[in-house]
Amino acid sequence: MQEITLQTAKKSVIRCGAGSFEAYAPKLSGRQVFVITDTNVDRLYGDLCSVFGENTHKFVIRAGEKSKTPRTLLEILNKMLSCGMRRNCLVVALGGGVVGDVAGLAAALYMRGVHLVQIPTTLLAQVDSSVGGKTAVDMGEVKNVIGTFYQPEEVIVDPRFLATLPKREIRCGLGEIIKYGALNKEIYNKLLKNTRKLNSGKFLEEIIYDCIAHKASVVEKDETDISGARKTLNLGHTTGHALELLYGKLSHGEYVLIGTYYELQIARKLGICGGQYAENIEKLVLTVIKRAPFFGDIERAAELAVHDKKNETELISLIVPKHEGECAEISIKKDEYARYLKEVSDSLRGENG
Ligand code: NAD
Ligand code: GLY
C-alpha cells in the first residue's frame, strides 16, 4: 500500500493499493455517512456500504454522463437535507468520475461544505478524477461548467474494483494514462516497455500510483488551475470534449483518446511534435483504440471547442505533445482549428470512412 499526502491548503491523503478499501473504509464508520453511488456500482458493490456503519444513507444516481446535471445535484442535496445530514457528516463518493464529480460538488455545497471521501471504482477515476479536488456538473452543451475546487480529505484507490470493470471502461482509463505518458518521461518509458501488458492487473496497479503521483505534483503547483501547470492535464481534452458533445456515442475516455490522436496530428502539422516520439505516442493511442475514426462533419466541433473553459480569449487552446516529458500549449483561431480537424479526419477516410 502506498500513500501520498497532497500538499494543498486542505491536505488530501491518497491511499493506493489492492486491499486499501478493506483496510481504510471501516475507519470511516461511526460518523453520519451519506454514500453517493450509481446504479451499476450499487448492483456490484452496494453491500459493501455496511462497512460505513449503521448511520449510513445511500443515494443512487443513474449510471452515465447524463446524470451529471444540476438536476441530479439538487436531488442529492434535497435528499441530504431530508435525511437530516448535519454539518459534520461525511459524503462518500463510491463510483467513477461521474459520481465523484457530482458527489464532490454536493459535498462542497451542502451547508457550505462537509467532509468528503472519494472511493473511485473506474480506472479513469483512480488515475485522474478522484484526485485534485475538481468537482462539477455539466449544463446544456457545456461540460463541467458548474463546479468548485473541493479537496476530499481522503481518496481510497483500490485496484480490486477494476476486476468488474468492462474492457471498454479500462480503455477509457488507459486514455488518461497515455495522457500522463505524454506529460511524464518515466510513465512514457513504462508504457512503451509494456505496450502488450497495458491491461494486466499488475501493470495497472503500478501505473495507477505513478499517474496519481504525477497528478499530485501538478495539483500542488497549481491547485486552482491558474498558473498553467494544471492545464497540461487537459492534453487531448479540448478536442475530446468537443467530439463528446457533438457525437456523444462513445464515452468520455474514448473521446479523450481520439482527441489526443487528432491533436497530435495538429501538432505534427504545426511542426511542434514529430519523429519517433510522435510515432510512439500515436502507437500508444492506437494500441488502445485500434484506429482513429473519420467524422464527416467534424468542423462542427470547432464551434463547441470555442466554449471550452481553457480558452481565455476567443482562440482555442490545445495542449499537445512536444517531446518526451514535455507538452506545448497552442492557441489557434476557430477556422484554422476546424480546417485542421477536417484535414486529419479526411486522411482517415480511406481507412475507415
Ligand atoms: P463513469 O463514472 O460514467 O463510469 C463509467 C461506467 O463504469 C459507468 O457505467 C459506471 O456505472 C461503471 N462502473 C464504475 N465502476 C465500476 C466497476 N468497478 N465495475 C463495473 N462497472 C463500473 O465514467 P468515468 O469514466 O469513471 O468518468 C468520466 C467522468 O469523469 C466525466 O464526467 C469526466 O468529465 C469526469 N472527469 C473528471 C475529472 C476531474 O478532475 N474531476 C478528470 C477526468 C474526468
Ligand atoms: N483532469 C484535469 C484536472 O484535474 O485538472
PDB file of C-alpha atoms in Angstrom, residues 1-278:
ATOM      1  CA  MET A   1       0.000   0.000   0.000  1.00  0.00           C
ATOM      2  CA  GLN A   2       1.309   3.443  -0.880  1.00  0.00           C
ATOM      3  CA  GLU A   3       0.289   6.831   0.395  1.00  0.00           C
ATOM      4  CA  ILE A   4       0.577  10.372  -0.936  1.00  0.00           C
ATOM      5  CA  THR A   5      -0.474  13.450   1.000  1.00  0.00           C
ATOM      6  CA  LEU A   6      -1.407  16.246  -1.314  1.00  0.00           C
ATOM      7  CA  GLN A   7       0.298  19.368  -0.021  1.00  0.00           C
ATOM      8  CA  THR A   8      -2.584  21.732  -0.680  1.00  0.00           C
ATOM      9  CA  ALA A   9      -4.277  24.085   1.797  1.00  0.00           C
ATOM     10  CA  LYS A  10      -6.630  21.285   2.774  1.00  0.00           C
ATOM     11  CA  LYS A  11      -4.439  18.189   2.867  1.00  0.00           C
ATOM     12  CA  SER A  12      -5.814  15.219   0.964  1.00  0.00           C
ATOM     13  CA  VAL A  13      -4.486  11.766   1.819  1.00  0.00           C
ATOM     14  CA  ILE A  14      -4.447   9.327  -1.076  1.00  0.00           C
ATOM     15  CA  ARG A  15      -4.218   5.658  -0.106  1.00  0.00           C
ATOM     16  CA  CYS A  16      -3.393   3.464  -3.006  1.00  0.00           C
ATOM     17  CA  GLY A  17      -3.132  -0.282  -3.425  1.00  0.00           C
ATOM     18  CA  ALA A  18      -5.005  -3.577  -3.582  1.00  0.00           C
ATOM     19  CA  GLY A  19      -6.882  -4.054  -0.316  1.00  0.00           C
ATOM     20  CA  SER A  20      -6.992  -0.365   0.576  1.00  0.00           C
ATOM     21  CA  PHE A  21     -10.798  -0.391   0.709  1.00  0.00           C
ATOM     22  CA  GLU A  22     -10.810  -3.221   3.228  1.00  0.00           C
ATOM     23  CA  ALA A  23      -8.097  -1.539   5.277  1.00  0.00           C
ATOM     24  CA  TYR A  24      -9.390   2.033   5.345  1.00  0.00           C
ATOM     25  CA  ALA A  25     -13.157   2.083   4.695  1.00  0.00           C
ATOM     26  CA  PRO A  26     -14.012   0.663   8.164  1.00  0.00           C
ATOM     27  CA  LYS A  27     -12.164   3.600   9.720  1.00  0.00           C
ATOM     28  CA  LEU A  28     -14.819   5.925   8.278  1.00  0.00           C
ATOM     29  CA  SER A  29     -17.632   4.352  10.320  1.00  0.00           C
ATOM     30  CA  GLY A  30     -19.037   5.953  13.427  1.00  0.00           C
ATOM     31  CA  ARG A  31     -19.834   9.135  11.540  1.00  0.00           C
ATOM     32  CA  GLN A  32     -23.013  10.220   9.795  1.00  0.00           C
ATOM     33  CA  VAL A  33     -22.281   8.946   6.303  1.00  0.00           C
ATOM     34  CA  PHE A  34     -24.010   9.756   3.009  1.00  0.00           C
ATOM     35  CA  VAL A  35     -22.871   7.444   0.225  1.00  0.00           C
ATOM     36  CA  ILE A  36     -23.433   8.553  -3.348  1.00  0.00           C
ATOM     37  CA  THR A  37     -23.059   5.860  -5.982  1.00  0.00           C
ATOM     38  CA  ASP A  38     -24.577   4.847  -9.318  1.00  0.00           C
ATOM     39  CA  THR A  39     -26.877   2.022 -10.415  1.00  0.00           C
ATOM     40  CA  ASN A  40     -24.092  -0.217 -11.753  1.00  0.00           C
ATOM     41  CA  VAL A  41     -21.750   0.241  -8.831  1.00  0.00           C
ATOM     42  CA  ASP A  42     -24.620  -0.205  -6.407  1.00  0.00           C
ATOM     43  CA  ARG A  43     -25.531  -3.524  -8.024  1.00  0.00           C
ATOM     44  CA  LEU A  44     -21.945  -4.752  -7.723  1.00  0.00           C
ATOM     45  CA  TYR A  45     -20.747  -3.158  -4.511  1.00  0.00           C
ATOM     46  CA  GLY A  46     -23.812  -1.712  -2.724  1.00  0.00           C
ATOM     47  CA  ASP A  47     -23.491  -4.335   0.015  1.00  0.00           C
ATOM     48  CA  LEU A  48     -20.062  -3.028   0.940  1.00  0.00           C
ATOM     49  CA  CYS A  49     -21.704   0.129   2.302  1.00  0.00           C
ATOM     50  CA  SER A  50     -22.475  -1.690   5.550  1.00  0.00           C
ATOM     51  CA  VAL A  51     -18.801  -1.124   6.371  1.00  0.00           C
ATOM     52  CA  PHE A  52     -19.588   2.553   6.977  1.00  0.00           C
ATOM     53  CA  GLY A  53     -21.769   1.708   9.968  1.00  0.00           C
ATOM     54  CA  GLU A  54     -25.451   1.969  10.868  1.00  0.00           C
ATOM     55  CA  ASN A  55     -25.669   5.701  10.485  1.00  0.00           C
ATOM     56  CA  THR A  56     -25.321   5.474   6.712  1.00  0.00           C
ATOM     57  CA  HIS A  57     -27.662   6.745   3.993  1.00  0.00           C
ATOM     58  CA  LYS A  58     -27.227   5.917   0.352  1.00  0.00           C
ATOM     59  CA  PHE A  59     -28.266   7.784  -2.769  1.00  0.00           C
ATOM     60  CA  VAL A  60     -28.062   6.008  -6.113  1.00  0.00           C
ATOM     61  CA  ILE A  61     -27.901   8.014  -9.335  1.00  0.00           C
ATOM     62  CA  ARG A  62     -28.463   6.577 -12.771  1.00  0.00           C
ATOM     63  CA  ALA A  63     -25.174   5.374 -14.273  1.00  0.00           C
ATOM     64  CA  GLY A  64     -23.756   7.536 -17.046  1.00  0.00           C
ATOM     65  CA  GLU A  65     -22.689  11.043 -18.014  1.00  0.00           C
ATOM     66  CA  LYS A  66     -26.328  12.126 -18.463  1.00  0.00           C
ATOM     67  CA  SER A  67     -26.645  12.149 -14.675  1.00  0.00           C
ATOM     68  CA  LYS A  68     -24.010  14.845 -14.300  1.00  0.00           C
ATOM     69  CA  THR A  69     -26.571  17.630 -14.219  1.00  0.00           C
ATOM     70  CA  PRO A  70     -27.753  20.404 -11.909  1.00  0.00           C
ATOM     71  CA  ARG A  71     -30.936  18.363 -11.506  1.00  0.00           C
ATOM     72  CA  THR A  72     -29.101  15.343 -10.041  1.00  0.00           C
ATOM     73  CA  LEU A  73     -27.128  17.715  -7.835  1.00  0.00           C
ATOM     74  CA  LEU A  74     -30.326  19.254  -6.447  1.00  0.00           C
ATOM     75  CA  GLU A  75     -31.854  15.806  -5.912  1.00  0.00           C
ATOM     76  CA  ILE A  76     -28.811  14.805  -3.879  1.00  0.00           C
ATOM     77  CA  LEU A  77     -28.861  17.997  -1.801  1.00  0.00           C
ATOM     78  CA  ASN A  78     -32.589  17.572  -1.216  1.00  0.00           C
ATOM     79  CA  LYS A  79     -32.072  14.002  -0.034  1.00  0.00           C
ATOM     80  CA  MET A  80     -29.225  15.018   2.245  1.00  0.00           C
ATOM     81  CA  LEU A  81     -31.471  17.600   3.839  1.00  0.00           C
ATOM     82  CA  SER A  82     -34.428  15.251   4.229  1.00  0.00           C
ATOM     83  CA  CYS A  83     -32.160  12.602   5.778  1.00  0.00           C
ATOM     84  CA  GLY A  84     -31.065  15.173   8.352  1.00  0.00           C
ATOM     85  CA  MET A  85     -27.395  15.188   7.337  1.00  0.00           C
ATOM     86  CA  ARG A  86     -25.505  17.540   9.641  1.00  0.00           C
ATOM     87  CA  ARG A  87     -22.581  19.856   9.053  1.00  0.00           C
ATOM     88  CA  ASN A  88     -20.082  17.259  10.286  1.00  0.00           C
ATOM     89  CA  CYS A  89     -21.416  14.474   8.083  1.00  0.00           C
ATOM     90  CA  LEU A  90     -19.259  12.644   5.567  1.00  0.00           C
ATOM     91  CA  VAL A  91     -20.090  12.269   1.876  1.00  0.00           C
ATOM     92  CA  VAL A  92     -18.574   9.147   0.326  1.00  0.00           C
ATOM     93  CA  ALA A  93     -18.367   9.131  -3.467  1.00  0.00           C
ATOM     94  CA  LEU A  94     -18.307   5.463  -4.471  1.00  0.00           C
ATOM     95  CA  GLY A  95     -18.061   5.164  -8.237  1.00  0.00           C
ATOM     96  CA  GLY A  96     -16.489   6.516 -11.381  1.00  0.00           C
ATOM     97  CA  GLY A  97     -15.796  10.075 -12.431  1.00  0.00           C
ATOM     98  CA  VAL A  98     -19.464  10.954 -12.825  1.00  0.00           C
ATOM     99  CA  VAL A  99     -20.291  10.005  -9.237  1.00  0.00           C
ATOM    100  CA  GLY A 100     -17.077  11.608  -7.985  1.00  0.00           C
ATOM    101  CA  ASP A 101     -17.691  14.921  -9.740  1.00  0.00           C
ATOM    102  CA  VAL A 102     -21.330  15.320  -8.746  1.00  0.00           C
ATOM    103  CA  ALA A 103     -20.873  13.976  -5.196  1.00  0.00           C
ATOM    104  CA  GLY A 104     -17.852  16.235  -4.719  1.00  0.00           C
ATOM    105  CA  LEU A 105     -19.904  19.247  -5.740  1.00  0.00           C
ATOM    106  CA  ALA A 106     -22.762  18.237  -3.440  1.00  0.00           C
ATOM    107  CA  ALA A 107     -20.291  17.908  -0.545  1.00  0.00           C
ATOM    108  CA  ALA A 108     -18.831  21.325  -1.345  1.00  0.00           C
ATOM    109  CA  LEU A 109     -22.244  22.996  -1.384  1.00  0.00           C
ATOM    110  CA  TYR A 110     -24.168  21.283   1.399  1.00  0.00           C
ATOM    111  CA  MET A 111     -24.075  23.562   4.437  1.00  0.00           C
ATOM    112  CA  ARG A 112     -21.155  25.357   2.756  1.00  0.00           C
ATOM    113  CA  GLY A 113     -19.041  22.244   2.771  1.00  0.00           C
ATOM    114  CA  VAL A 114     -18.992  18.879   4.533  1.00  0.00           C
ATOM    115  CA  HIS A 115     -16.379  16.121   4.727  1.00  0.00           C
ATOM    116  CA  LEU A 116     -15.709  14.198   1.539  1.00  0.00           C
ATOM    117  CA  VAL A 117     -14.006  10.886   0.784  1.00  0.00           C
ATOM    118  CA  GLN A 118     -13.556   9.671  -2.784  1.00  0.00           C
ATOM    119  CA  ILE A 119     -13.558   5.928  -3.447  1.00  0.00           C
ATOM    120  CA  PRO A 120     -13.007   5.666  -7.206  1.00  0.00           C
ATOM    121  CA  THR A 121     -14.108   2.439  -8.878  1.00  0.00           C
ATOM    122  CA  THR A 122     -13.137   3.068 -12.518  1.00  0.00           C
ATOM    123  CA  LEU A 123      -9.620   3.231 -13.878  1.00  0.00           C
ATOM    124  CA  LEU A 124     -10.233   6.765 -15.122  1.00  0.00           C
ATOM    125  CA  ALA A 125     -11.415   7.916 -11.716  1.00  0.00           C
ATOM    126  CA  GLN A 126      -8.494   6.169  -9.985  1.00  0.00           C
ATOM    127  CA  VAL A 127      -5.798   7.796 -12.103  1.00  0.00           C
ATOM    128  CA  ASP A 128      -7.410  11.165 -12.531  1.00  0.00           C
ATOM    129  CA  SER A 129     -10.807  12.435 -11.456  1.00  0.00           C
ATOM    130  CA  SER A 130     -10.802  11.397  -7.784  1.00  0.00           C
ATOM    131  CA  VAL A 131      -7.554  13.250  -7.108  1.00  0.00           C
ATOM    132  CA  GLY A 132      -7.106  17.011  -7.064  1.00  0.00           C
ATOM    133  CA  GLY A 133     -10.490  18.306  -5.974  1.00  0.00           C
ATOM    134  CA  LYS A 134     -12.175  19.281  -9.230  1.00  0.00           C
ATOM    135  CA  THR A 135     -15.935  18.827  -8.923  1.00  0.00           C
ATOM    136  CA  ALA A 136     -18.579  19.721 -11.473  1.00  0.00           C
ATOM    137  CA  VAL A 137     -21.797  19.108 -13.312  1.00  0.00           C
ATOM    138  CA  ASP A 138     -22.482  19.813 -16.984  1.00  0.00           C
ATOM    139  CA  MET A 139     -25.057  22.334 -18.141  1.00  0.00           C
ATOM    140  CA  GLY A 140     -26.675  22.170 -21.548  1.00  0.00           C
ATOM    141  CA  GLU A 141     -23.917  21.674 -24.044  1.00  0.00           C
ATOM    142  CA  VAL A 142     -21.090  22.752 -21.789  1.00  0.00           C
ATOM    143  CA  LYS A 143     -19.224  20.149 -19.812  1.00  0.00           C
ATOM    144  CA  ASN A 144     -18.142  20.733 -16.223  1.00  0.00           C
ATOM    145  CA  VAL A 145     -19.289  24.338 -16.342  1.00  0.00           C
ATOM    146  CA  ILE A 146     -20.723  24.486 -12.819  1.00  0.00           C
ATOM    147  CA  GLY A 147     -18.210  23.388 -10.248  1.00  0.00           C
ATOM    148  CA  THR A 148     -15.746  24.107  -7.500  1.00  0.00           C
ATOM    149  CA  PHE A 149     -12.351  23.018  -6.288  1.00  0.00           C
ATOM    150  CA  TYR A 150     -13.027  20.932  -3.209  1.00  0.00           C
ATOM    151  CA  GLN A 151     -10.374  18.563  -1.910  1.00  0.00           C
ATOM    152  CA  PRO A 152     -11.528  15.249  -0.487  1.00  0.00           C
ATOM    153  CA  GLU A 153      -9.966  14.593   2.896  1.00  0.00           C
ATOM    154  CA  GLU A 154      -9.145  11.101   1.717  1.00  0.00           C
ATOM    155  CA  VAL A 155      -9.052   9.131  -1.523  1.00  0.00           C
ATOM    156  CA  ILE A 156      -9.088   5.346  -1.297  1.00  0.00           C
ATOM    157  CA  VAL A 157      -7.805   3.873  -4.554  1.00  0.00           C
ATOM    158  CA  ASP A 158      -8.293   0.127  -4.585  1.00  0.00           C
ATOM    159  CA  PRO A 159      -7.483  -1.524  -7.942  1.00  0.00           C
ATOM    160  CA  ARG A 160      -9.542  -4.565  -6.885  1.00  0.00           C
ATOM    161  CA  PHE A 161     -12.638  -2.660  -8.014  1.00  0.00           C
ATOM    162  CA  LEU A 162     -11.302  -2.860 -11.559  1.00  0.00           C
ATOM    163  CA  ALA A 163     -11.947  -6.618 -11.693  1.00  0.00           C
ATOM    164  CA  THR A 164     -15.572  -5.960 -12.678  1.00  0.00           C
ATOM    165  CA  LEU A 165     -14.916  -3.025 -14.958  1.00  0.00           C
ATOM    166  CA  PRO A 166     -15.916  -3.654 -18.602  1.00  0.00           C
ATOM    167  CA  LYS A 167     -12.997  -3.706 -21.057  1.00  0.00           C
ATOM    168  CA  ARG A 168     -14.291  -0.556 -22.682  1.00  0.00           C
ATOM    169  CA  GLU A 169     -14.021   1.333 -19.397  1.00  0.00           C
ATOM    170  CA  ILE A 170     -10.468   0.035 -18.948  1.00  0.00           C
ATOM    171  CA  ARG A 171      -9.736   1.555 -22.356  1.00  0.00           C
ATOM    172  CA  CYS A 172     -11.102   4.880 -21.137  1.00  0.00           C
ATOM    173  CA  GLY A 173      -8.765   4.860 -18.160  1.00  0.00           C
ATOM    174  CA  LEU A 174      -5.879   3.920 -20.433  1.00  0.00           C
ATOM    175  CA  GLY A 175      -6.671   7.094 -22.372  1.00  0.00           C
ATOM    176  CA  GLU A 176      -5.863   9.183 -19.311  1.00  0.00           C
ATOM    177  CA  ILE A 177      -2.812   7.011 -18.570  1.00  0.00           C
ATOM    178  CA  ILE A 178      -1.464   7.688 -22.067  1.00  0.00           C
ATOM    179  CA  LYS A 179      -2.093  11.377 -21.432  1.00  0.00           C
ATOM    180  CA  TYR A 180       0.219  11.094 -18.402  1.00  0.00           C
ATOM    181  CA  GLY A 181       2.696   9.278 -20.660  1.00  0.00           C
ATOM    182  CA  ALA A 182       2.766  12.338 -22.909  1.00  0.00           C
ATOM    183  CA  LEU A 183       3.486  14.535 -19.877  1.00  0.00           C
ATOM    184  CA  ASN A 184       5.907  12.420 -17.870  1.00  0.00           C
ATOM    185  CA  LYS A 185       9.037  10.699 -19.164  1.00  0.00           C
ATOM    186  CA  GLU A 186       9.049   7.817 -16.663  1.00  0.00           C
ATOM    187  CA  ILE A 187       5.417   6.973 -17.375  1.00  0.00           C
ATOM    188  CA  TYR A 188       6.108   7.249 -21.133  1.00  0.00           C
ATOM    189  CA  ASN A 189       9.001   4.785 -20.888  1.00  0.00           C
ATOM    190  CA  LYS A 190       6.992   2.349 -18.785  1.00  0.00           C
ATOM    191  CA  LEU A 191       4.139   2.472 -21.291  1.00  0.00           C
ATOM    192  CA  LEU A 192       6.462   1.841 -24.223  1.00  0.00           C
ATOM    193  CA  LYS A 193       8.097  -1.067 -22.443  1.00  0.00           C
ATOM    194  CA  ASN A 194       4.754  -2.631 -21.579  1.00  0.00           C
ATOM    195  CA  THR A 195       2.551  -1.988 -24.626  1.00  0.00           C
ATOM    196  CA  ARG A 196       1.436  -5.622 -24.607  1.00  0.00           C
ATOM    197  CA  LYS A 197       0.630  -5.610 -20.914  1.00  0.00           C
ATOM    198  CA  LEU A 198      -1.423  -2.425 -20.661  1.00  0.00           C
ATOM    199  CA  ASN A 199      -4.470  -4.362 -19.480  1.00  0.00           C
ATOM    200  CA  SER A 200      -2.717  -6.528 -16.943  1.00  0.00           C
ATOM    201  CA  GLY A 201      -3.782  -6.036 -13.345  1.00  0.00           C
ATOM    202  CA  LYS A 202      -0.218  -5.958 -12.066  1.00  0.00           C
ATOM    203  CA  PHE A 203       0.881  -3.342 -14.576  1.00  0.00           C
ATOM    204  CA  LEU A 204      -2.199  -1.217 -13.910  1.00  0.00           C
ATOM    205  CA  GLU A 205      -1.656  -1.273 -10.166  1.00  0.00           C
ATOM    206  CA  GLU A 206       1.856   0.101 -10.621  1.00  0.00           C
ATOM    207  CA  ILE A 207       0.984   2.717 -13.211  1.00  0.00           C
ATOM    208  CA  ILE A 208      -2.055   3.961 -11.247  1.00  0.00           C
ATOM    209  CA  TYR A 209       0.286   5.035  -8.474  1.00  0.00           C
ATOM    210  CA  ASP A 210       2.679   6.725 -10.944  1.00  0.00           C
ATOM    211  CA  CYS A 211      -0.173   8.663 -12.546  1.00  0.00           C
ATOM    212  CA  ILE A 212      -1.542   9.783  -9.175  1.00  0.00           C
ATOM    213  CA  ALA A 213       1.952  10.865  -8.115  1.00  0.00           C
ATOM    214  CA  HIS A 214       2.298  12.926 -11.317  1.00  0.00           C
ATOM    215  CA  LYS A 215      -1.132  14.487 -10.865  1.00  0.00           C
ATOM    216  CA  ALA A 216      -0.437  15.251  -7.197  1.00  0.00           C
ATOM    217  CA  SER A 217       2.764  17.086  -8.108  1.00  0.00           C
ATOM    218  CA  VAL A 218       0.917  19.194 -10.688  1.00  0.00           C
ATOM    219  CA  VAL A 219      -2.016  19.974  -8.384  1.00  0.00           C
ATOM    220  CA  GLU A 220       0.376  21.037  -5.629  1.00  0.00           C
ATOM    221  CA  LYS A 221       1.855  23.617  -8.026  1.00  0.00           C
ATOM    222  CA  ASP A 222      -1.442  24.910  -9.349  1.00  0.00           C
ATOM    223  CA  GLU A 223      -4.389  23.742  -7.280  1.00  0.00           C
ATOM    224  CA  THR A 224      -6.927  26.102  -8.823  1.00  0.00           C
ATOM    225  CA  ASP A 225      -5.754  25.906 -12.416  1.00  0.00           C
ATOM    226  CA  ILE A 226      -4.381  29.427 -12.607  1.00  0.00           C
ATOM    227  CA  SER A 227      -0.652  29.274 -13.373  1.00  0.00           C
ATOM    228  CA  GLY A 228      -0.924  26.928 -16.343  1.00  0.00           C
ATOM    229  CA  ALA A 229       0.673  23.845 -14.752  1.00  0.00           C
ATOM    230  CA  ARG A 230      -2.666  22.115 -14.204  1.00  0.00           C
ATOM    231  CA  LYS A 231      -3.847  22.999 -17.679  1.00  0.00           C
ATOM    232  CA  THR A 232      -1.360  20.435 -19.013  1.00  0.00           C
ATOM    233  CA  LEU A 233      -3.600  17.686 -17.600  1.00  0.00           C
ATOM    234  CA  ASN A 234      -6.064  18.569 -20.333  1.00  0.00           C
ATOM    235  CA  LEU A 235      -3.882  17.229 -23.134  1.00  0.00           C
ATOM    236  CA  GLY A 236      -6.234  15.793 -25.767  1.00  0.00           C
ATOM    237  CA  HIS A 237      -9.290  17.021 -23.887  1.00  0.00           C
ATOM    238  CA  THR A 238     -10.286  20.127 -25.890  1.00  0.00           C
ATOM    239  CA  THR A 239     -10.970  18.064 -28.985  1.00  0.00           C
ATOM    240  CA  GLY A 240     -12.130  15.098 -26.906  1.00  0.00           C
ATOM    241  CA  HIS A 241     -14.766  17.159 -25.089  1.00  0.00           C
ATOM    242  CA  ALA A 242     -15.943  18.821 -28.296  1.00  0.00           C
ATOM    243  CA  LEU A 243     -16.350  15.450 -30.040  1.00  0.00           C
ATOM    244  CA  GLU A 244     -18.096  14.040 -26.991  1.00  0.00           C
ATOM    245  CA  LEU A 245     -20.612  16.883 -27.083  1.00  0.00           C
ATOM    246  CA  LEU A 246     -21.058  16.659 -30.826  1.00  0.00           C
ATOM    247  CA  TYR A 247     -21.436  12.906 -31.210  1.00  0.00           C
ATOM    248  CA  GLY A 248     -21.906  11.531 -27.696  1.00  0.00           C
ATOM    249  CA  LYS A 249     -21.931   7.856 -28.736  1.00  0.00           C
ATOM    250  CA  LEU A 250     -18.651   6.848 -27.141  1.00  0.00           C
ATOM    251  CA  SER A 251     -17.569   7.555 -23.607  1.00  0.00           C
ATOM    252  CA  HIS A 252     -15.506  10.402 -22.184  1.00  0.00           C
ATOM    253  CA  GLY A 253     -12.251   8.402 -22.114  1.00  0.00           C
ATOM    254  CA  GLU A 254     -12.672   7.149 -25.672  1.00  0.00           C
ATOM    255  CA  TYR A 255     -13.174  10.700 -26.913  1.00  0.00           C
ATOM    256  CA  VAL A 256     -10.081  11.786 -24.961  1.00  0.00           C
ATOM    257  CA  LEU A 257      -8.076   9.143 -26.837  1.00  0.00           C
ATOM    258  CA  ILE A 258      -9.499  10.267 -30.169  1.00  0.00           C
ATOM    259  CA  GLY A 259      -8.878  13.887 -29.156  1.00  0.00           C
ATOM    260  CA  THR A 260      -5.262  13.029 -28.343  1.00  0.00           C
ATOM    261  CA  TYR A 261      -4.866  11.425 -31.760  1.00  0.00           C
ATOM    262  CA  TYR A 262      -6.324  14.441 -33.581  1.00  0.00           C
ATOM    263  CA  GLU A 263      -4.365  16.982 -31.526  1.00  0.00           C
ATOM    264  CA  LEU A 264      -1.148  15.015 -32.072  1.00  0.00           C
ATOM    265  CA  GLN A 265      -1.692  15.266 -35.839  1.00  0.00           C
ATOM    266  CA  ILE A 266      -2.304  19.026 -35.498  1.00  0.00           C
ATOM    267  CA  ALA A 267       0.948  19.321 -33.518  1.00  0.00           C
ATOM    268  CA  ARG A 268       2.717  17.423 -36.322  1.00  0.00           C
ATOM    269  CA  LYS A 269       1.278  19.762 -38.955  1.00  0.00           C
ATOM    270  CA  LEU A 270       2.464  22.737 -36.931  1.00  0.00           C
ATOM    271  CA  GLY A 271       5.938  21.235 -36.563  1.00  0.00           C
ATOM    272  CA  ILE A 272       5.628  21.060 -32.767  1.00  0.00           C
ATOM    273  CA  CYS A 273       5.894  17.301 -32.456  1.00  0.00           C
ATOM    274  CA  GLY A 274       7.472  14.824 -34.817  1.00  0.00           C
ATOM    275  CA  GLY A 275       9.842  11.955 -35.495  1.00  0.00           C
ATOM    276  CA  GLN A 276       9.969   8.793 -33.452  1.00  0.00           C
ATOM    277  CA  TYR A 277       8.366  10.476 -30.459  1.00  0.00           C
ATOM    278  CA  ALA A 278       5.197  11.387 -32.381  1.00  0.00           C
TER     279      ALA A 278
END
